[in-house]
């Protein structure tokens, strides 16, 4: 049975309840009211209500049902007695029903609810209504209180020289800003918040469509003006559309003629075959190109190629493969839409399901979902009898079943796309003008709008489609694709709670709870966990973050707006175009034959242009954020959150959030205030020191820093732009200014402890990843370095590492090391900070070298020609020292990496025989190879302590060489099964696992803060709350960390792996190689420790699995508490018999079970995690 949607129920119930007016319907009125109540009960029964008076189906838009009932009762002036029991339930607050009314109906509704609350003795319900009325009154008063100055927009010409820009366009606001303003205008409505939120979400989609409408207007206007046709991108596209249509008609006619000339036996449409030399056959290509009208094919091609510009890391262009496949996909989607509309009809169930309820237009996502559903129904109909299918499946399912076709393969998408793109490249032309240097005349030339070329990207030669410079320049101005989609903006009401993997957040827009890239495996695991109810703690944690109210800090905004509109550079905001000054180098004389002079000129010019582009991009970003802040200035708003595949939470709105830059954080303040109390003033002072950059001192010293700078604080608060500007010297100037305003107001208040503060105060972890590693490994030295162990003042891990590095450098200098002698001054903590910070997240040697080289450039005391050698030397030393300082962390990293390597080379027992067979083809050396590697499909999967399944998505894309109209390309199908990438699985697992733990810790803390009525926000390992509740939050941070790490997390992970992969098999040679590498790594670590710290003791453990041609023999070694050289010696000695391991022989290979080669967990150190509770600076 098909159950109507909630909005249908709501309409019917509201209509029935509206007939309950006694004056209009007399004695029948009670019957209508009773029928409405029974319909509500039926809704509840249908959606799992445990009793007849419990709200149900709220996760399926059930709120609309109760809003409809309430509206009907209010409009008919009926008693509210039937709905009162529902209002006593916490999941149905009265505010949610009042927000569904028109503003004109609110006074009557509020009065009716108050009277009902008094008659039913429900004082809390009465208070809720009064609070709602108070908020609305405040809202209306704020709307008329003042007019806020506009934000001066970045002009269209910004970022370009005056010679590059037409005078008529020079002062125009960027369309992205005008479009954003139009979307944000919905906020200024006098309606109640939930209606304004719906209007805002609708307006944001209208803004996205406005971009296309603007393009169409320009095309139409270009028809009469030849000058405009030459200068406006949209008019070029209009011209290309006509020419491409003609070109495609010619090609299709040519294909048809070629097919007609073929013998009948060869003219049939056989399944397409592809190779590196043969393109798609014309009869196959023609079949696909005939699916849509030619003009529609042309339009799709142009729009997709323009949309893809700048994607995939190609400046002013795109990778050939990416562009061709995008066009092929777009053609497939349009064909599906046309098929559904023409076959099922515009009033059909299937077509209506493709329509976005807000845009009232088909969306690509919905078209794909409907097409997939049709395919599932076609398969279901085959299994069911005709009568059963008619009863269960939607109307017209027979018609749709007949026309449904499977999804196009990537090969077909590529073949169709390549033909269309090739045609576009042939016909699309633009006129370029230049001044002849000799004659001074303006010369015009017709050039291709797009060219096919090759570029080297990360050492690989790739085919690219490049835009003509004039097209790229025009695209940068017209911005034909909405780069910043205005859809995801802060919300005016609390976001919908997360109830499923795809339900929560915005009221109208569907947003998934997890962000991941093309991983069907992750999607299936997430969906299963959601349906089984395992994600409730994760959902609740995200809801805490989403429900935190925010406001714009008005005093900071006023300073930002004034300085922005002046155009002067301030803090990290670059100057406006008219105030900016860029010194271009003088062009060398043409007679100068020295090539070095020319090279230097080009390099300096590029550097200035790069700075110019950077400043323009920065101003565009700030312009967007300030515009949003201005629109939300009088409102409390919310930031819905979701998470990445590791569980780390992020705000869904990409702009103006705590995850943003210093300006964003300075503009944000909590939407609620709390009195400072006894400790709040101290924490405001400490926070000031932190954001100023004085964060390595003790808390007492930080508070004293603020007290000693009270005069500067008052001056900054009173004269932020015309005073001493002390706040601008801070590390985070905008956050410092916000704190100056708050501190000045508190200090000047009659009673600072009673001052109500809304400023977020931060508590940040010390190299949080290392904190988790130290806790996992019980590492005493590591724990002390990252403040897990109590100390009189905060330990600084970066200083600790650089001290060791400087010691090594000095020793090498004494030994006459050439590179060490180049380092004249001791290294500072800044040189090593980024490398130390990212080591826990898997930084490579090359990455560390580049990080350090950047810092050495900034120091300026190393000659340019020596930077590479010195940075390589320091990087190696730093990485060695980190391993020494965090020996327990290094052991766990190695264990995680080894486990991932074993998993990625494991095969289910059901695939062993298949894996044991030889490939039919031979390698280049003529050797027949095993297909075992093709069976390595096992990705590393684990479950976080909160029940979130994490699937690492790293796989080897199966590529096939295909000849297209443009070039030979390598293509892969993301949906096709492909083997994992063992290297990526192994290197990414340690940081991903730690990320999943810090995400768990944050969500646990969020839940505890909610239970204790504390405001909470988070930016990964930075936790925010009111100044008055910092100490309470600090206790909760430590409690949840201890709760998390009191478990044997590594042991549980090992058990999880054994449960999941224990019966899988690994080729014995792979296990041998992995184990040998692990043993060597541990031995090398021991040798470094011996060299630097003169440690004779080294804890190592290694297993080595070896095999002979006829006999399986598993060898393992343990070398505990031995010097490094003994450890290596012992690691190759066997102390296990063949019978100790369950092994298998299939084909010519030997296999061993995963459970028999997975190493035991590294031994844990003596640090007890509960000692964190005594550490003052664990988070500080």
PDB file of N, CA and C in Angstrom, residues 226-234:
ATOM      1  N   UNK A 226      26.801  44.278 -32.051  1.00  0.00           N
ATOM      2  CA  UNK A 226      27.980  43.520 -32.477  1.00  0.00           C
ATOM      3  C   UNK A 226      29.133  43.677 -31.500  1.00  0.00           C
ATOM      4  N   UNK A 227      29.263  44.843 -30.893  1.00  0.00           N
ATOM      5  CA  UNK A 227      30.349  45.055 -29.929  1.00  0.00           C
ATOM      6  C   UNK A 227      30.182  44.145 -28.733  1.00  0.00           C
ATOM      7  N   UNK A 228      28.931  44.072 -28.240  1.00  0.00           N
ATOM      8  CA  UNK A 228      28.672  43.223 -27.084  1.00  0.00           C
ATOM      9  C   UNK A 228      28.909  41.765 -27.433  1.00  0.00           C
ATOM     10  N   UNK A 229      28.578  41.389 -28.684  1.00  0.00           N
ATOM     11  CA  UNK A 229      28.791  40.002 -29.093  1.00  0.00           C
ATOM     12  C   UNK A 229      30.278  39.641 -29.039  1.00  0.00           C
ATOM     13  N   UNK A 230      31.129  40.609 -29.249  1.00  0.00           N
ATOM     14  CA  UNK A 230      32.558  40.311 -29.227  1.00  0.00           C
ATOM     15  C   UNK A 230      33.114  40.279 -27.823  1.00  0.00           C
ATOM     16  N   UNK A 231      32.437  40.923 -26.863  1.00  0.00           N
ATOM     17  CA  UNK A 231      33.052  41.092 -25.552  1.00  0.00           C
ATOM     18  C   UNK A 231      32.389  40.310 -24.432  1.00  0.00           C
ATOM     19  N   UNK A 232      31.221  39.794 -24.641  1.00  0.00           N
ATOM     20  CA  UNK A 232      30.502  39.112 -23.570  1.00  0.00           C
ATOM     21  C   UNK A 232      30.493  37.615 -23.822  1.00  0.00           C
ATOM     22  N   UNK A 233      30.856  36.887 -22.782  1.00  0.00           N
ATOM     23  CA  UNK A 233      30.979  35.439 -22.889  1.00  0.00           C
ATOM     24  C   UNK A 233      29.683  34.781 -23.350  1.00  0.00           C
ATOM     25  N   UNK A 234      28.561  35.223 -22.798  1.00  0.00           N
ATOM     26  CA  UNK A 234      27.292  34.577 -23.121  1.00  0.00           C
ATOM     27  C   UNK A 234      26.961  34.690 -24.610  1.00  0.00           C
TER      28      UNK A 234
END
